[in-house]
Amino acid sequence: MSTVTASTSSEAPHAAPREQWSGQLGFLFAAIGSAVGLGNIWRFPGVAYSNGGGAFMIPYLVALLCAGVPILLLDYSIGHRFRGSAPAALRRLWKPAETLGWFQVGISFVISVYYAVVLAWALRYMIFSLNLAWGDDPETFFTSTFLQSASGEGASFDFVPGVLAPLLLVWLVSVGILALGVQKGLERANIVFIPLLFAFFIVLVVRALFLPGAAAGLNALFTPEWSALGDPGVWLAAFAQIFFSLSIAFGIMVTYASYLPRRSNLVGTGFTAAFANSSFELLAGIGVFAVLGFMTVQSGTPIADMTITGPGLSFIAFPQIISQMPGGPLVGVLFFASLGMAGLTSLISILQVISAAVQEKFNLGPRTGAVIVGVVAGTISVLFFATTTGLVTLDTVDKFINEIGVVFSAIVLAILVGHVVRKLPMLQRHLNAISAPRIGGWWLVLLKWVVPIALIAMLASTIVALLTEGYEGYASWFLGVFGWGVLGLIIVAAFVLTAIPWRRDVDAEEVFDDDLDEAATTGAATHSDNSEEGSR
Amino acid sequence: MTFGAITFMVIFMLIVWGGLVVSAVTLHRNNKKEAAAERAHRPDSD
């Protein structure tokens, strides 16, 4: 029985055999590594605390099961069924959808250039922890001494050597991992770093729970505030948290799933990866608030008055706490190493989206693709974020890319697949043919209606807030250039890249065809050698 | 800690960490079944 389909009409060169994960465990670790990132550590605890505390778990779990898992499975099914990077897979789904694929690649590109900088900060802070270099005033140390931040907005090209050196190291390591390929690079890195990250973080949380005041911190995080459930903003915050945390709808999971062998349990892996991500978030929430409780006892500052999210939490509040903690230097090293590992496993997944798309479009090998992407993204990263204005630029680009770009991409994807090309039933059959447990009609309903409605509400509220209130008091021209301008540039680039011809016959390459679907409906088992089928 | 906070923390932990354990165990069992079925269907299997 034929299990892969390919037409052979073009004279364009054909591709080399597609790389694959060594097995499902490799893919699972990579998927968890991608999902568990900086947002789990510095976003979830603060969002939960500000949105109803214990009561936040209700909208959070609803969002996880009604939006997070369905979009994750949609990404998996598209990547696995059509076996390509985001532009190639979406083109095979529906030719004009290639532009959406390039839009997702553009988002990944922009995220990668600023994400790498945070890893560079974490690397430096790991070393600073050894002698508590930030002294008595971590805020001044972070903004003035370390980042040498210029006042106000603007793009300066005054480089900060303290950021530049570790940033170059981050890019070298990331490109090195990518160049080694899917199995030897991405898979091995995740299999080493993910267990290490969980182990480090468990040690940190256990240490935090024995600090004086830890119970007060946990009280603040988990005490339910029921009135919050009546606030639509809290529900939107829950959907946003799940959405940003799972690394969905910007090509990562499409790309990763495309390297899976033919028979792969996508649904089971999706649920495991989603729960692993939430488990880590919960662990991070307990650790962070136990530590903030300790800080309250030490300084008398209420948690409500502290910086509880973003870089401020990791690079200002935590150093302050580490200085007062018995065994502080060791805790600091563990904390910043965890931050670095969580960030690195996410960064390489983001870079793989770009590298895979470039490799396929221009018919390049993994090494060449990785080097080209690394040089271009690394150069932009250094030019804009290793400078004295890097912090403000990063904050602005991050806000617009995540809260508008990624959400917009997910809305278009859900509407496209659910209402325009109507391929959801086909993708459902594909998932069910190879997965256990099977997914039912709920998946279709959620993706066709619940996901687009929730995400459109989220996007509309963000855009209205940005247009009426601005962001962080930054100048309009600055938001226009580094916010709206960057988004506009990605859209233009997506159309330009779509117009460039493929250097190989992308439409003739193998996909996992409907035989799988027939196998599901007839109950006939299809058993074949995965590695041969997948790479033929 | 207050009773409300402890209750919510425990429920949240049970759902999320329990969900992870159940989904991971189910995935492992299904993969074993699949591997066994694949071996049984190979003509040159032992």
Short mmCIF file of N, CA and C in Angstrom, two decimals, chain A residues 24 54 57 60-61 215 218-219 222-224 226 263 265 268-269 272 275-276 278-279 282 436 527-528, chain B residues 1-2 4-5 8-9 11-13 15-17 19-20 23-24 26-27 30-31 34 37-38 41-42:
data_model
loop_
_atom_site.label_atom_id
_atom_site.label_comp_id
_atom_site.label_asym_id
_atom_site.label_seq_id
_atom_site.Cartn_x
_atom_site.Cartn_y
_atom_site.Cartn_z
N GLN A 24 9.73 8.81 19.13
CA GLN A 24 8.74 9.72 19.68
C GLN A 24 9.25 10.46 20.93
N GLY A 54 -5.91 31.85 43.07
CA GLY A 54 -6.38 30.46 42.94
C GLY A 54 -7.51 30.33 41.94
N MET A 57 -7.10 29.40 38.14
CA MET A 57 -6.90 28.06 37.59
C MET A 57 -8.08 27.61 36.74
N TYR A 60 -7.73 29.20 33.34
CA TYR A 60 -6.47 28.67 32.80
C TYR A 60 -6.68 27.26 32.22
N LEU A 61 -7.36 26.40 32.99
CA LEU A 61 -7.57 25.03 32.51
C LEU A 61 -8.54 25.00 31.34
N ALA A 215 5.20 30.59 52.96
CA ALA A 215 3.76 30.33 53.04
C ALA A 215 2.96 31.60 52.69
N LEU A 218 2.85 31.87 48.97
CA LEU A 218 1.91 30.92 48.36
C LEU A 218 0.46 31.33 48.64
N ASN A 219 0.23 31.89 49.81
CA ASN A 219 -1.12 32.43 50.13
C ASN A 219 -1.51 33.47 49.10
N PHE A 222 -2.25 31.66 45.66
CA PHE A 222 -3.33 30.69 45.50
C PHE A 222 -4.66 31.08 46.15
N THR A 223 -4.69 32.12 46.98
CA THR A 223 -5.98 32.49 47.59
C THR A 223 -6.94 32.93 46.48
N PRO A 224 -8.09 32.24 46.36
CA PRO A 224 -8.99 32.56 45.24
C PRO A 224 -9.74 33.87 45.42
N TRP A 226 -12.86 35.20 43.88
CA TRP A 226 -13.92 34.71 42.99
C TRP A 226 -14.48 35.77 42.06
N ARG A 263 4.24 6.66 11.49
CA ARG A 263 3.32 6.27 12.56
C ARG A 263 3.80 6.90 13.87
N ASN A 265 2.23 8.85 17.49
CA ASN A 265 1.03 9.15 18.26
C ASN A 265 0.96 10.66 18.55
N GLY A 268 -1.55 11.75 21.73
CA GLY A 268 -0.97 11.42 23.03
C GLY A 268 0.22 12.32 23.35
N THR A 269 1.06 12.56 22.36
CA THR A 269 2.23 13.42 22.56
C THR A 269 1.79 14.86 22.85
N THR A 272 0.59 15.17 26.42
CA THR A 272 1.73 15.05 27.36
C THR A 272 2.56 16.34 27.35
N PHE A 275 0.55 19.19 29.14
CA PHE A 275 0.52 19.06 30.60
C PHE A 275 1.92 19.25 31.20
N ALA A 276 2.95 18.84 30.46
CA ALA A 276 4.32 19.06 30.96
C ALA A 276 4.61 20.55 31.05
N SER A 278 2.39 22.98 31.46
CA SER A 278 1.63 23.54 32.58
C SER A 278 2.23 23.11 33.92
N SER A 279 2.74 21.88 33.96
CA SER A 279 3.35 21.40 35.21
C SER A 279 4.56 22.26 35.57
N LEU A 282 3.41 25.62 36.86
CA LEU A 282 2.95 25.56 38.25
C LEU A 282 4.14 25.49 39.20
N ALA A 436 -3.61 7.58 19.56
CA ALA A 436 -4.52 7.12 20.61
C ALA A 436 -4.24 8.01 21.82
N HIS A 527 1.22 -1.21 8.83
CA HIS A 527 2.49 -1.36 9.53
C HIS A 527 3.62 -1.38 8.54
N SER A 528 4.51 -0.51 8.72
CA SER A 528 5.64 -0.45 7.80
C SER A 528 6.84 0.09 8.53
N MET B 1 -0.55 28.95 55.86
CA MET B 1 -1.35 29.18 54.65
C MET B 1 -2.82 29.06 54.98
N THR B 2 -3.65 29.79 54.26
CA THR B 2 -5.09 29.71 54.50
C THR B 2 -5.64 28.42 53.88
N GLY B 4 -8.26 28.10 51.97
CA GLY B 4 -8.59 28.32 50.56
C GLY B 4 -7.37 28.17 49.66
N ALA B 5 -6.26 28.77 50.08
CA ALA B 5 -5.04 28.72 49.27
C ALA B 5 -4.52 27.29 49.15
N PHE B 8 -6.78 25.21 46.84
CA PHE B 8 -6.60 25.50 45.41
C PHE B 8 -5.25 25.02 44.90
N MET B 9 -4.24 25.16 45.74
CA MET B 9 -2.92 24.70 45.32
C MET B 9 -2.94 23.19 45.09
N ILE B 11 -5.58 21.19 44.51
CA ILE B 11 -6.43 20.81 43.36
C ILE B 11 -5.69 21.07 42.05
N PHE B 12 -5.07 22.24 41.96
CA PHE B 12 -4.34 22.62 40.75
C PHE B 12 -3.19 21.63 40.48
N MET B 13 -2.47 21.29 41.56
CA MET B 13 -1.36 20.34 41.41
C MET B 13 -1.86 18.98 40.94
N ILE B 15 -4.60 18.24 39.26
CA ILE B 15 -5.07 18.26 37.87
C ILE B 15 -3.90 18.33 36.90
N VAL B 16 -3.00 19.27 37.13
CA VAL B 16 -1.93 19.50 36.14
C VAL B 16 -0.87 18.39 36.19
N TRP B 17 -0.36 18.10 37.38
CA TRP B 17 0.66 17.05 37.47
C TRP B 17 0.05 15.68 37.24
N GLY B 19 -2.51 15.15 35.31
CA GLY B 19 -2.72 15.11 33.85
C GLY B 19 -1.44 14.70 33.14
N LEU B 20 -0.31 15.21 33.61
CA LEU B 20 0.97 14.87 32.99
C LEU B 20 1.27 13.37 33.16
N SER B 23 -1.27 11.24 31.06
CA SER B 23 -1.03 11.31 29.62
C SER B 23 0.29 10.63 29.25
N ALA B 24 1.32 10.78 30.10
CA ALA B 24 2.61 10.14 29.80
C ALA B 24 2.50 8.62 29.88
N THR B 26 -0.25 6.81 29.52
CA THR B 26 -1.10 6.36 28.40
C THR B 26 -0.29 6.34 27.10
N LEU B 27 0.51 7.36 26.89
CA LEU B 27 1.33 7.43 25.68
C LEU B 27 2.31 6.25 25.63
N ASN B 30 0.39 2.99 24.91
CA ASN B 30 -0.05 2.91 23.51
C ASN B 30 1.13 2.64 22.57
N ASN B 31 2.27 3.25 22.89
CA ASN B 31 3.44 3.01 22.06
C ASN B 31 3.91 1.56 22.15
N GLU B 34 1.52 -0.54 20.13
CA GLU B 34 1.77 -0.30 18.70
C GLU B 34 3.01 -1.08 18.25
N ALA B 37 2.18 -4.76 18.07
CA ALA B 37 1.36 -5.06 16.89
C ALA B 37 2.20 -5.03 15.63
N GLU B 38 3.14 -4.10 15.58
CA GLU B 38 4.01 -3.99 14.41
C GLU B 38 4.89 -5.22 14.27
N HIS B 41 2.96 -8.19 12.93
CA HIS B 41 2.55 -8.12 11.53
C HIS B 41 3.72 -8.27 10.56
N ARG B 42 4.94 -8.25 11.08
CA ARG B 42 6.08 -8.39 10.17
C ARG B 42 6.21 -9.85 9.77
#
